[in-house]
């Protein structure tokens, strides 16, 4: 099986699998680190708490599988918590280390009058500089977000960012580096617009 | 900019969409999958399913409905009704629900809200609050007195002096069990409490307005939305696009929920969104 959706007990994976089928990618849902290690493409989804998710990844040795997969520059798609986990640490419920693939941290949105947290609903995304693979994004593109914390990567010219504005912050809504893609929003829940991201992943696989 | 959301609500009983007035006189309004697909095409921002059958048989049917809808629709789904434990929530989320919504259980066993929030995050944890206006007794009980005179709530530059809005005639009492049982809890303080427990969103249904199509309870929506830092979905009473607009502006709601207004196809979601956009409300078109 070429593409594996990593199942580490953090939510619903069927909609991700179904959405991938729409862009022509067949995938297997697996919690087995050996199956994941053999995958050419890996999808890391996830909802829930950062700390809990890291513990589950570690307990099943999937953390090492993800790191090695990325070190080998194989196709990867992180979704929501699956993007946040790539970073060095998160301040959600204390301070917790992540996979440490990317320098930076995951922090909570500031309290701003009129901006409720979690950031919940549809918002528009735009490419950062350099646009990299996001150069063909048609604006406005609406994506579905549901998160109280966001990724703050350390400045890195090799990362091509997608940006979104909320609570006075232009935050990192997505990133790409070589064959690694990760997004904060849910492409599998973003109706037609979500296919833009899934298609990018499909072309890497 | 974050868009205001339009959310059709589907009351589900034994695998069918139903609609009644004041939770009674239920009428059949179609197959959930067909209705969901129709709303997705119209541009609905999310869907809410409420299982109102509240039986074991109903719950199994509900899981099947969620599974089928999640396979057919690429949009977020909130499911409520009869969720009593983390296990119930887990089954629904694994079936394809983005969020689960608690009502009766949140009041009777508040720790379940926290447990679900810890397991799946606040983002997946919604609490339904169903208040009803209740006349204040001549000699108010101490709880009521303390809560309705409570501090002014402010949000988005608005200041809502609660005592000014409710000059002693009524208070908003939270009801559970489909609106049948009063709890003695006051809506604003309960809203703040569920936020503390870990809820990431509140669906606020006025029992007085629900099913009437005379408009949302704006006063209550505004007070609750101003009292908490999490999104509030206005629910109960929507009959026209004007009502949606009022809830999203005057009512300070982050999203509006409606059922019969959309079910019987008097107004399409697309038409409502255009109406809102023409009046300066940020919606996803």
Tab-separated table of C-alpha atoms in Angstrom:
chain	number	residue	atom	x	y	z
A	1	UNK	CA	0.000	0.000	0.000
A	2	UNK	CA	1.439	3.278	-1.092
A	3	UNK	CA	-0.303	5.765	1.198
A	4	UNK	CA	-0.991	5.157	4.878
A	5	UNK	CA	-3.191	7.291	7.140
A	6	UNK	CA	-1.681	7.070	10.606
A	7	UNK	CA	-4.238	5.905	13.164
A	8	UNK	CA	-3.175	6.805	16.665
A	9	UNK	CA	-6.624	7.018	18.192
A	10	UNK	CA	-7.085	10.753	17.659
A	11	UNK	CA	-10.361	11.041	15.830
A	12	UNK	CA	-12.071	10.207	12.616
A	13	UNK	CA	-9.924	9.100	9.698
A	14	UNK	CA	-12.551	7.846	7.319
A	15	UNK	CA	-13.388	11.291	5.982
A	16	UNK	CA	-9.696	11.843	5.208
A	17	UNK	CA	-9.589	8.515	3.413
A	18	UNK	CA	-12.758	9.277	1.461
A	19	UNK	CA	-11.536	12.741	0.494
A	20	UNK	CA	-8.252	11.277	-0.791
A	21	UNK	CA	-10.181	8.896	-3.018
A	22	UNK	CA	-11.733	11.936	-4.680
A	23	UNK	CA	-8.272	13.055	-5.828
A	24	UNK	CA	-7.348	9.555	-6.937
A	25	UNK	CA	-5.295	8.435	-3.927
A	26	UNK	CA	-6.052	5.043	-2.418
A	27	UNK	CA	-4.941	4.697	1.183
A	28	UNK	CA	-4.896	2.366	4.118
A	29	UNK	CA	-5.686	3.349	7.704
A	30	UNK	CA	-3.186	1.722	10.041
A	31	UNK	CA	-1.892	1.955	13.584
A	32	UNK	CA	0.911	-0.521	12.849
A	33	UNK	CA	4.345	1.188	12.811
A	34	UNK	CA	5.669	-1.447	10.385
A	35	UNK	CA	2.908	-0.695	7.886
A	36	UNK	CA	3.457	3.047	8.305
A	37	UNK	CA	7.227	2.648	7.898
A	38	UNK	CA	6.727	0.892	4.564
A	39	UNK	CA	4.441	3.622	3.216
A	40	UNK	CA	5.573	5.761	0.325
A	41	UNK	CA	3.167	8.493	1.450
A	42	UNK	CA	2.060	9.232	5.012
A	43	UNK	CA	-0.925	11.217	6.253
A	44	UNK	CA	-0.925	12.366	9.883
A	45	UNK	CA	-4.376	13.682	10.851
A	46	UNK	CA	-5.608	14.365	14.349
A	47	UNK	CA	-7.908	16.217	16.661
A	48	UNK	CA	-7.473	16.559	20.389
A	49	UNK	CA	-4.827	17.532	22.860
A	50	UNK	CA	-1.177	17.900	21.847
A	51	UNK	CA	0.242	16.114	24.894
A	52	UNK	CA	-2.129	13.183	24.573
A	53	UNK	CA	-1.344	12.843	20.875
A	54	UNK	CA	2.438	12.805	21.431
A	55	UNK	CA	2.056	10.172	24.127
A	56	UNK	CA	0.032	7.994	21.797
A	57	UNK	CA	2.504	8.408	18.936
A	58	UNK	CA	5.396	7.494	21.216
A	59	UNK	CA	3.629	4.539	22.804
A	60	UNK	CA	3.132	2.988	19.372
A	61	UNK	CA	6.606	4.015	18.075
A	62	UNK	CA	4.886	5.985	15.343
A	63	UNK	CA	6.840	9.108	16.329
A	64	UNK	CA	10.065	7.574	14.993
A	65	UNK	CA	8.297	6.349	11.865
A	66	UNK	CA	7.104	9.886	11.081
A	67	UNK	CA	10.556	11.386	11.724
A	68	UNK	CA	12.290	8.833	9.501
A	69	UNK	CA	9.660	9.226	6.808
A	70	UNK	CA	10.309	12.965	6.717
A	71	UNK	CA	14.083	12.548	6.951
A	72	UNK	CA	13.872	10.371	3.840
A	73	UNK	CA	11.876	13.145	2.112
A	74	UNK	CA	8.914	10.969	1.314
A	75	UNK	CA	5.448	12.488	0.635
A	76	UNK	CA	3.752	13.651	3.820
A	77	UNK	CA	0.527	15.443	4.689
A	78	UNK	CA	-0.126	16.683	8.233
A	79	UNK	CA	-3.626	17.898	9.090
A	80	UNK	CA	-4.573	20.108	12.066
A	81	UNK	CA	-2.941	18.529	15.122
A	82	UNK	CA	-0.861	16.509	12.638
A	83	UNK	CA	0.751	19.795	11.593
A	84	UNK	CA	1.240	21.109	15.125
A	85	UNK	CA	2.993	17.895	16.183
A	86	UNK	CA	5.806	18.567	13.696
A	87	UNK	CA	7.033	21.475	15.807
A	88	UNK	CA	9.492	21.500	18.671
A	89	UNK	CA	6.976	22.260	21.400
A	90	UNK	CA	3.470	23.345	22.329
A	91	UNK	CA	2.234	25.506	25.170
A	92	UNK	CA	-1.118	23.701	25.240
A	93	UNK	CA	-1.812	22.680	28.843
A	94	UNK	CA	1.744	23.319	30.052
A	95	UNK	CA	4.795	22.921	27.829
A	96	UNK	CA	5.207	19.721	25.851
A	97	UNK	CA	7.773	18.608	23.286
A	98	UNK	CA	6.586	17.654	19.816
A	99	UNK	CA	8.254	15.669	17.048
A	100	UNK	CA	10.789	18.470	16.585
A	101	UNK	CA	10.909	18.171	12.808
A	102	UNK	CA	10.451	21.938	12.524
A	103	UNK	CA	11.865	24.716	14.677
A	104	UNK	CA	9.143	26.744	16.309
A	105	UNK	CA	6.302	26.357	18.738
A	106	UNK	CA	2.557	26.038	19.034
A	107	UNK	CA	0.851	28.796	20.997
A	108	UNK	CA	-2.652	29.924	21.922
A	109	UNK	CA	-4.456	32.745	20.144
A	110	UNK	CA	-4.393	35.943	22.169
A	111	UNK	CA	-7.594	37.178	23.789
A	112	UNK	CA	-8.875	39.895	21.500
A	113	UNK	CA	-12.322	41.457	21.874
A	114	UNK	CA	-14.650	40.103	19.193
A	115	UNK	CA	-12.428	37.118	18.377
A	116	UNK	CA	-13.603	33.995	20.100
A	117	UNK	CA	-11.199	31.130	20.796
A	118	UNK	CA	-11.260	28.451	19.395
A	119	UNK	CA	-10.943	29.870	15.893
A	120	UNK	CA	-13.893	27.947	14.542
A	121	UNK	CA	-15.336	28.102	11.065
A	122	UNK	CA	-14.424	29.198	7.559
A	123	UNK	CA	-11.598	31.597	6.876
A	124	UNK	CA	-9.570	32.564	3.801
A	125	UNK	CA	-5.961	31.579	3.155
A	126	UNK	CA	-3.266	33.264	1.090
A	127	UNK	CA	0.289	32.308	0.085
A	128	UNK	CA	3.241	33.760	1.979
A	129	UNK	CA	6.628	34.566	0.440
A	130	UNK	CA	8.057	32.604	-1.247
A	131	UNK	CA	4.750	31.113	-2.452
A	132	UNK	CA	6.380	27.833	-3.509
A	133	UNK	CA	3.724	25.234	-4.328
A	134	UNK	CA	0.959	27.644	-3.320
A	135	UNK	CA	1.639	29.991	-6.276
A	136	UNK	CA	-1.534	28.851	-8.070
A	137	UNK	CA	-3.911	29.387	-5.136
A	138	UNK	CA	-7.017	31.222	-6.301
A	139	UNK	CA	-8.199	33.870	-3.853
A	140	UNK	CA	-10.423	33.904	-1.968
A	141	UNK	CA	-10.171	30.262	-0.942
A	142	UNK	CA	-12.226	29.364	2.142
A	143	UNK	CA	-11.050	26.569	4.408
A	144	UNK	CA	-12.596	25.104	7.558
A	145	UNK	CA	-10.631	25.712	10.744
A	146	UNK	CA	-11.216	24.502	14.274
A	147	UNK	CA	-8.334	25.169	16.659
A	148	UNK	CA	-7.400	27.242	19.690
A	149	UNK	CA	-3.619	27.019	19.157
A	150	UNK	CA	-1.541	27.862	16.106
A	151	UNK	CA	1.952	27.107	14.798
A	152	UNK	CA	4.616	29.770	14.970
A	153	UNK	CA	7.559	28.531	12.862
A	154	UNK	CA	10.938	30.143	13.306
A	155	UNK	CA	11.829	32.185	10.220
A	156	UNK	CA	12.957	29.691	7.617
A	157	UNK	CA	13.390	30.530	3.912
A	158	UNK	CA	12.958	26.874	2.954
A	159	UNK	CA	9.346	26.878	4.226
A	160	UNK	CA	6.565	28.031	1.898
A	161	UNK	CA	3.731	29.208	4.089
A	162	UNK	CA	-0.005	29.592	3.744
A	163	UNK	CA	-1.238	32.452	5.890
A	164	UNK	CA	-4.557	33.228	7.542
A	165	UNK	CA	-5.632	36.202	9.647
A	166	UNK	CA	-7.364	35.866	12.998
A	167	UNK	CA	-7.343	37.642	16.342
A	168	UNK	CA	-4.870	40.193	15.029
A	169	UNK	CA	-2.382	37.494	14.055
A	170	UNK	CA	-1.280	36.466	10.560
A	171	UNK	CA	-0.737	32.872	11.489
A	172	UNK	CA	0.724	29.895	9.677
A	173	UNK	CA	-2.266	28.035	8.193
A	174	UNK	CA	-0.132	25.704	6.136
A	175	UNK	CA	3.423	24.988	5.093
A	176	UNK	CA	5.364	23.131	2.468
A	177	UNK	CA	8.970	22.054	2.286
A	178	UNK	CA	10.064	19.692	-0.431
A	179	UNK	CA	7.619	16.765	-0.212
A	180	UNK	CA	6.240	17.674	3.206
A	181	UNK	CA	2.849	19.422	3.327
A	182	UNK	CA	1.014	20.384	6.481
A	183	UNK	CA	-2.140	22.406	7.060
A	184	UNK	CA	-3.935	23.718	10.125
A	185	UNK	CA	-7.384	23.604	8.511
A	186	UNK	CA	-9.318	20.510	7.498
A	187	UNK	CA	-9.134	19.937	3.725
A	188	UNK	CA	-11.336	16.874	4.148
A	189	UNK	CA	-14.080	19.064	5.641
A	190	UNK	CA	-13.612	22.055	3.357
A	191	UNK	CA	-15.866	20.869	0.544
A	192	UNK	CA	-14.466	21.572	-2.939
A	193	UNK	CA	-11.743	23.957	-1.723
A	194	UNK	CA	-10.081	21.234	0.319
A	195	UNK	CA	-9.299	19.313	-2.827
A	196	UNK	CA	-6.693	21.940	-3.708
A	197	UNK	CA	-4.518	20.707	-0.835
A	198	UNK	CA	-5.301	17.022	-1.310
A	199	UNK	CA	-4.452	17.333	-4.977
A	200	UNK	CA	-1.040	18.833	-4.097
A	201	UNK	CA	-0.411	15.792	-1.945
A	202	UNK	CA	-1.634	13.468	-4.695
A	203	UNK	CA	0.883	14.902	-7.157
A	204	UNK	CA	3.698	14.099	-4.701
A	205	UNK	CA	2.645	10.495	-4.258
B	1	UNK	CA	-11.692	37.227	8.047
B	2	UNK	CA	-13.563	34.511	9.868
B	3	UNK	CA	-16.989	34.090	8.281
B	4	UNK	CA	-20.239	33.951	10.217
B	5	UNK	CA	-21.676	30.471	9.835
B	6	UNK	CA	-25.117	29.315	8.664
B	7	UNK	CA	-25.903	25.939	10.119
B	8	UNK	CA	-28.935	23.864	9.243
B	9	UNK	CA	-30.046	21.693	12.134
B	10	UNK	CA	-31.508	18.298	11.499
B	11	UNK	CA	-33.541	16.735	14.287
B	12	UNK	CA	-33.209	13.005	13.802
B	13	UNK	CA	-35.610	10.376	15.102
B	14	UNK	CA	-35.044	6.734	14.198
B	15	UNK	CA	-32.978	7.608	11.160
B	16	UNK	CA	-35.311	10.262	9.719
B	17	UNK	CA	-35.209	14.051	9.774
B	18	UNK	CA	-38.184	15.427	11.744
B	19	UNK	CA	-39.398	18.889	12.721
B	20	UNK	CA	-41.850	20.011	15.352
B	21	UNK	CA	-42.863	23.052	17.346
B	22	UNK	CA	-41.631	23.294	20.912
B	23	UNK	CA	-40.161	19.800	20.503
B	24	UNK	CA	-43.670	18.402	19.856
B	25	UNK	CA	-45.932	17.490	16.906
B	26	UNK	CA	-43.061	16.050	14.894
B	27	UNK	CA	-43.337	16.002	11.092
B	28	UNK	CA	-41.215	13.949	8.727
B	29	UNK	CA	-38.752	16.116	6.763
B	30	UNK	CA	-36.719	13.567	4.830
B	31	UNK	CA	-33.727	11.247	4.668
B	32	UNK	CA	-30.687	12.649	6.541
B	33	UNK	CA	-28.178	11.847	3.811
B	34	UNK	CA	-30.270	13.439	1.080
B	35	UNK	CA	-30.988	16.495	3.192
B	36	UNK	CA	-27.299	16.828	4.150
B	37	UNK	CA	-26.166	16.566	0.551
B	38	UNK	CA	-28.712	19.185	-0.476
B	39	UNK	CA	-27.420	21.586	2.192
B	40	UNK	CA	-23.813	21.019	1.189
B	41	UNK	CA	-24.674	21.993	-2.375
B	42	UNK	CA	-26.459	25.109	-1.124
B	43	UNK	CA	-23.357	26.223	0.768
B	44	UNK	CA	-24.174	25.346	4.380
B	45	UNK	CA	-21.126	25.948	6.589
B	46	UNK	CA	-21.730	23.068	8.989
B	47	UNK	CA	-24.457	20.635	9.878
B	48	UNK	CA	-25.895	19.868	13.290
B	49	UNK	CA	-27.668	16.581	13.922
B	50	UNK	CA	-29.719	16.203	17.075
B	51	UNK	CA	-30.836	12.702	17.953
B	52	UNK	CA	-34.192	13.279	19.595
B	53	UNK	CA	-35.242	9.644	19.799
B	54	UNK	CA	-33.109	9.042	22.909
B	55	UNK	CA	-33.330	5.257	22.872
B	56	UNK	CA	-30.745	2.544	22.400
B	57	UNK	CA	-32.267	1.653	19.080
B	58	UNK	CA	-32.199	5.317	18.091
B	59	UNK	CA	-28.553	5.663	19.038
B	60	UNK	CA	-27.402	2.793	16.851
B	61	UNK	CA	-29.412	4.223	13.993
B	62	UNK	CA	-27.768	7.575	14.676
B	63	UNK	CA	-24.259	6.131	14.372
B	64	UNK	CA	-25.237	4.715	11.017
B	65	UNK	CA	-26.657	8.085	9.911
B	66	UNK	CA	-23.445	9.877	10.947
B	67	UNK	CA	-21.319	7.326	9.109
B	68	UNK	CA	-23.341	7.624	5.924
B	69	UNK	CA	-23.417	11.424	5.997
B	70	UNK	CA	-19.668	11.651	6.713
B	71	UNK	CA	-19.078	9.480	3.668
B	72	UNK	CA	-21.266	11.610	1.429
B	73	UNK	CA	-20.493	15.118	2.667
B	74	UNK	CA	-17.212	16.947	2.980
B	75	UNK	CA	-18.304	19.369	5.644
B	76	UNK	CA	-18.155	19.588	9.441
B	77	UNK	CA	-20.774	17.748	11.401
B	78	UNK	CA	-21.859	18.278	15.022
B	79	UNK	CA	-23.909	15.536	16.649
B	80	UNK	CA	-25.922	15.841	19.838
B	81	UNK	CA	-28.639	14.002	21.725
B	82	UNK	CA	-28.312	11.193	24.213
B	83	UNK	CA	-24.544	11.443	24.700
B	84	UNK	CA	-23.886	10.252	28.248
B	85	UNK	CA	-20.187	9.398	28.322
B	86	UNK	CA	-16.785	9.729	26.675
B	87	UNK	CA	-17.478	6.349	25.082
B	88	UNK	CA	-20.647	7.665	23.408
B	89	UNK	CA	-18.681	10.683	22.159
B	90	UNK	CA	-15.850	8.484	20.905
B	91	UNK	CA	-18.221	6.334	18.859
B	92	UNK	CA	-19.766	9.395	17.203
B	93	UNK	CA	-16.410	11.023	16.462
B	94	UNK	CA	-15.065	7.797	15.034
B	95	UNK	CA	-18.197	7.533	12.906
B	96	UNK	CA	-17.344	10.913	11.392
B	97	UNK	CA	-18.661	13.665	13.677
B	98	UNK	CA	-16.363	16.690	13.964
B	99	UNK	CA	-17.946	17.798	17.236
B	100	UNK	CA	-20.264	16.296	19.807
B	101	UNK	CA	-22.833	18.261	21.723
B	102	UNK	CA	-24.010	17.635	25.282
B	103	UNK	CA	-27.078	18.992	26.993
B	104	UNK	CA	-28.733	16.941	29.728
B	105	UNK	CA	-25.507	15.111	30.567
B	106	UNK	CA	-23.603	18.394	30.882
B	107	UNK	CA	-26.000	19.481	33.632
B	108	UNK	CA	-26.289	16.154	35.438
B	109	UNK	CA	-22.624	15.095	35.087
B	110	UNK	CA	-20.520	18.140	34.197
B	111	UNK	CA	-17.321	16.091	34.484
B	112	UNK	CA	-18.230	14.359	31.208
B	113	UNK	CA	-17.777	17.704	29.400
B	114	UNK	CA	-14.252	17.956	30.815
B	115	UNK	CA	-13.476	14.343	29.985
B	116	UNK	CA	-14.489	14.767	26.346
B	117	UNK	CA	-12.563	18.053	26.119
B	118	UNK	CA	-9.436	16.375	27.470
B	119	UNK	CA	-9.776	13.461	25.104
B	120	UNK	CA	-10.773	15.228	21.882
B	121	UNK	CA	-10.041	18.862	22.671
B	122	UNK	CA	-12.318	21.803	23.417
B	123	UNK	CA	-12.735	22.204	19.679
B	124	UNK	CA	-14.738	18.995	19.499
B	125	UNK	CA	-16.765	19.679	22.653
B	126	UNK	CA	-20.030	21.577	22.331
B	127	UNK	CA	-22.666	22.220	24.979
B	128	UNK	CA	-26.300	22.873	24.107
B	129	UNK	CA	-28.033	25.260	26.449
B	130	UNK	CA	-31.848	25.430	26.283
B	131	UNK	CA	-33.118	28.306	28.396
B	132	UNK	CA	-36.690	29.383	28.898
B	133	UNK	CA	-37.908	32.728	30.181
B	134	UNK	CA	-39.320	32.332	33.656
B	135	UNK	CA	-41.111	35.096	35.558
B	136	UNK	CA	-39.151	36.231	38.545
B	137	UNK	CA	-41.060	35.609	41.746
B	138	UNK	CA	-42.128	38.613	43.776
B	139	UNK	CA	-39.479	37.671	46.286
B	140	UNK	CA	-36.594	36.340	44.176
B	141	UNK	CA	-34.504	33.426	45.326
B	142	UNK	CA	-30.940	34.349	46.243
B	143	UNK	CA	-29.411	32.483	43.274
B	144	UNK	CA	-31.545	34.259	40.733
B	145	UNK	CA	-31.021	37.607	42.359
B	146	UNK	CA	-27.256	37.224	42.398
B	147	UNK	CA	-27.007	36.127	38.789
B	148	UNK	CA	-29.245	38.598	37.073
B	149	UNK	CA	-27.753	41.581	38.795
B	150	UNK	CA	-24.312	40.193	37.879
B	151	UNK	CA	-21.543	42.300	36.335
B	152	UNK	CA	-21.910	43.888	32.920
B	153	UNK	CA	-20.681	41.642	30.127
B	154	UNK	CA	-18.657	43.215	27.375
B	155	UNK	CA	-17.597	41.906	24.024
B	156	UNK	CA	-16.633	43.481	20.708
B	157	UNK	CA	-16.854	46.915	22.253
B	158	UNK	CA	-20.417	46.355	23.365
B	159	UNK	CA	-21.333	46.665	26.993
B	160	UNK	CA	-24.336	44.691	28.066
B	161	UNK	CA	-25.549	45.723	31.483
B	162	UNK	CA	-27.530	42.640	32.345
B	163	UNK	CA	-29.717	44.245	34.934
B	164	UNK	CA	-30.741	46.875	32.391
B	165	UNK	CA	-31.801	44.199	29.934
B	166	UNK	CA	-33.815	42.273	32.429
B	167	UNK	CA	-35.398	44.688	34.807
B	168	UNK	CA	-36.515	42.026	37.166
B	169	UNK	CA	-39.424	40.507	35.250
B	170	UNK	CA	-37.838	37.351	33.881
B	171	UNK	CA	-34.758	35.231	34.088
B	172	UNK	CA	-33.482	32.601	31.681
B	173	UNK	CA	-33.739	29.207	33.260
B	174	UNK	CA	-31.802	26.321	31.672
B	175	UNK	CA	-33.958	23.313	30.790
B	176	UNK	CA	-32.861	19.772	29.995
B	177	UNK	CA	-34.373	16.553	28.690
B	178	UNK	CA	-35.605	18.134	25.492
B	179	UNK	CA	-36.947	21.166	27.310
B	180	UNK	CA	-39.120	19.229	29.729
B	181	UNK	CA	-37.132	19.606	32.949
B	182	UNK	CA	-36.152	22.895	34.585
B	183	UNK	CA	-32.743	22.853	36.262
B	184	UNK	CA	-32.734	25.975	38.417
B	185	UNK	CA	-29.606	27.069	36.558
B	186	UNK	CA	-29.391	30.555	35.098
B	187	UNK	CA	-28.269	30.669	31.445
B	188	UNK	CA	-25.382	33.164	31.721
B	189	UNK	CA	-23.714	31.603	34.704
B	190	UNK	CA	-24.169	28.141	33.195
B	191	UNK	CA	-22.600	29.357	29.931
B	192	UNK	CA	-19.555	30.625	31.826
B	193	UNK	CA	-19.392	27.359	33.735
B	194	UNK	CA	-19.393	25.155	30.623
B	195	UNK	CA	-16.601	27.298	29.167
B	196	UNK	CA	-14.589	26.590	32.320
B	197	UNK	CA	-15.395	22.887	32.024
B	198	UNK	CA	-13.736	22.855	28.589
B	199	UNK	CA	-16.541	23.389	26.091
B	200	UNK	CA	-15.333	25.032	22.876
B	201	UNK	CA	-18.728	26.178	21.635
B	202	UNK	CA	-22.264	26.792	22.877
B	203	UNK	CA	-25.450	26.179	20.947
B	204	UNK	CA	-28.004	28.398	22.636
B	205	UNK	CA	-31.612	27.431	21.935
B	206	UNK	CA	-34.400	29.616	23.219
B	207	UNK	CA	-37.222	27.311	24.276
B	208	UNK	CA	-39.630	30.217	23.988
B	209	UNK	CA	-38.674	31.058	20.425
B	210	UNK	CA	-37.998	27.544	19.108
B	211	UNK	CA	-40.373	26.537	16.346
B	212	UNK	CA	-42.214	29.868	16.299
B	213	UNK	CA	-40.265	31.386	13.372
B	214	UNK	CA	-40.718	34.772	15.002
B	215	UNK	CA	-37.002	35.392	15.379
B	216	UNK	CA	-34.252	34.465	17.803
B	217	UNK	CA	-34.270	35.623	21.416
B	218	UNK	CA	-31.834	38.440	20.647
B	219	UNK	CA	-31.632	39.722	24.163
B	220	UNK	CA	-30.596	36.369	25.551
B	221	UNK	CA	-28.245	35.567	22.652
B	222	UNK	CA	-26.485	38.895	23.078
B	223	UNK	CA	-26.135	38.453	26.808
B	224	UNK	CA	-24.714	34.924	26.561
B	225	UNK	CA	-22.434	35.678	23.580
B	226	UNK	CA	-21.075	38.642	25.514
B	227	UNK	CA	-20.520	36.606	28.648
B	228	UNK	CA	-18.180	33.950	27.226
B	229	UNK	CA	-14.988	33.811	25.155
B	230	UNK	CA	-16.060	30.806	23.074
B	231	UNK	CA	-18.265	30.902	19.971
B	232	UNK	CA	-22.027	30.998	20.497
B	233	UNK	CA	-24.475	29.601	17.961
B	234	UNK	CA	-27.916	31.233	18.086
B	235	UNK	CA	-30.751	28.761	17.806
B	236	UNK	CA	-34.536	28.682	17.987
B	237	UNK	CA	-37.001	30.940	16.203
B	238	UNK	CA	-35.423	31.629	12.802
B	239	UNK	CA	-38.041	32.294	10.139
B	240	UNK	CA	-36.568	34.875	7.765
B	241	UNK	CA	-33.142	36.120	6.585
B	242	UNK	CA	-33.777	39.244	8.685
B	243	UNK	CA	-33.777	37.049	11.787
B	244	UNK	CA	-30.379	35.589	10.859
B	245	UNK	CA	-28.991	39.057	10.306
B	246	UNK	CA	-30.280	40.302	13.653
B	247	UNK	CA	-28.745	37.377	15.560
B	248	UNK	CA	-25.331	37.848	13.891
B	249	UNK	CA	-25.224	41.602	14.464
B	250	UNK	CA	-27.406	42.736	17.348
B	251	UNK	CA	-27.290	39.295	18.968
B	252	UNK	CA	-23.463	39.045	18.691
B	253	UNK	CA	-23.772	35.395	17.631
B	254	UNK	CA	-20.874	33.717	15.802
B	255	UNK	CA	-23.188	31.423	13.897
B	256	UNK	CA	-26.888	30.887	13.343
B	257	UNK	CA	-28.709	27.603	13.438
B	258	UNK	CA	-32.040	27.060	11.712
B	259	UNK	CA	-34.198	24.103	10.859
B	260	UNK	CA	-37.674	24.515	9.438
B	261	UNK	CA	-36.777	27.722	7.618
B	262	UNK	CA	-34.401	25.695	5.454
B	263	UNK	CA	-36.110	22.292	5.541
B	264	UNK	CA	-39.284	23.378	3.883
B	265	UNK	CA	-37.236	25.308	1.326
B	266	UNK	CA	-38.844	28.659	1.890
B	267	UNK	CA	-35.405	30.254	1.855
B	268	UNK	CA	-32.284	28.720	0.380
B	269	UNK	CA	-29.031	28.977	2.285
B	270	UNK	CA	-27.459	30.644	-0.733
B	271	UNK	CA	-30.161	33.334	-0.768
B	272	UNK	CA	-29.717	33.942	2.972
B	273	UNK	CA	-25.966	34.315	2.519
B	274	UNK	CA	-26.417	36.821	-0.263
B	275	UNK	CA	-28.838	38.752	1.941
B	276	UNK	CA	-26.257	38.815	4.753
B	277	UNK	CA	-23.345	39.700	2.455
B	278	UNK	CA	-25.332	42.617	0.971
B	279	UNK	CA	-25.651	43.960	4.508
B	280	UNK	CA	-21.955	43.735	5.294
B	281	UNK	CA	-21.882	40.447	7.212
B	282	UNK	CA	-18.828	38.330	6.350
B	283	UNK	CA	-20.070	34.999	5.007
B	284	UNK	CA	-18.492	32.314	2.855
B	285	UNK	CA	-19.953	32.668	-0.628
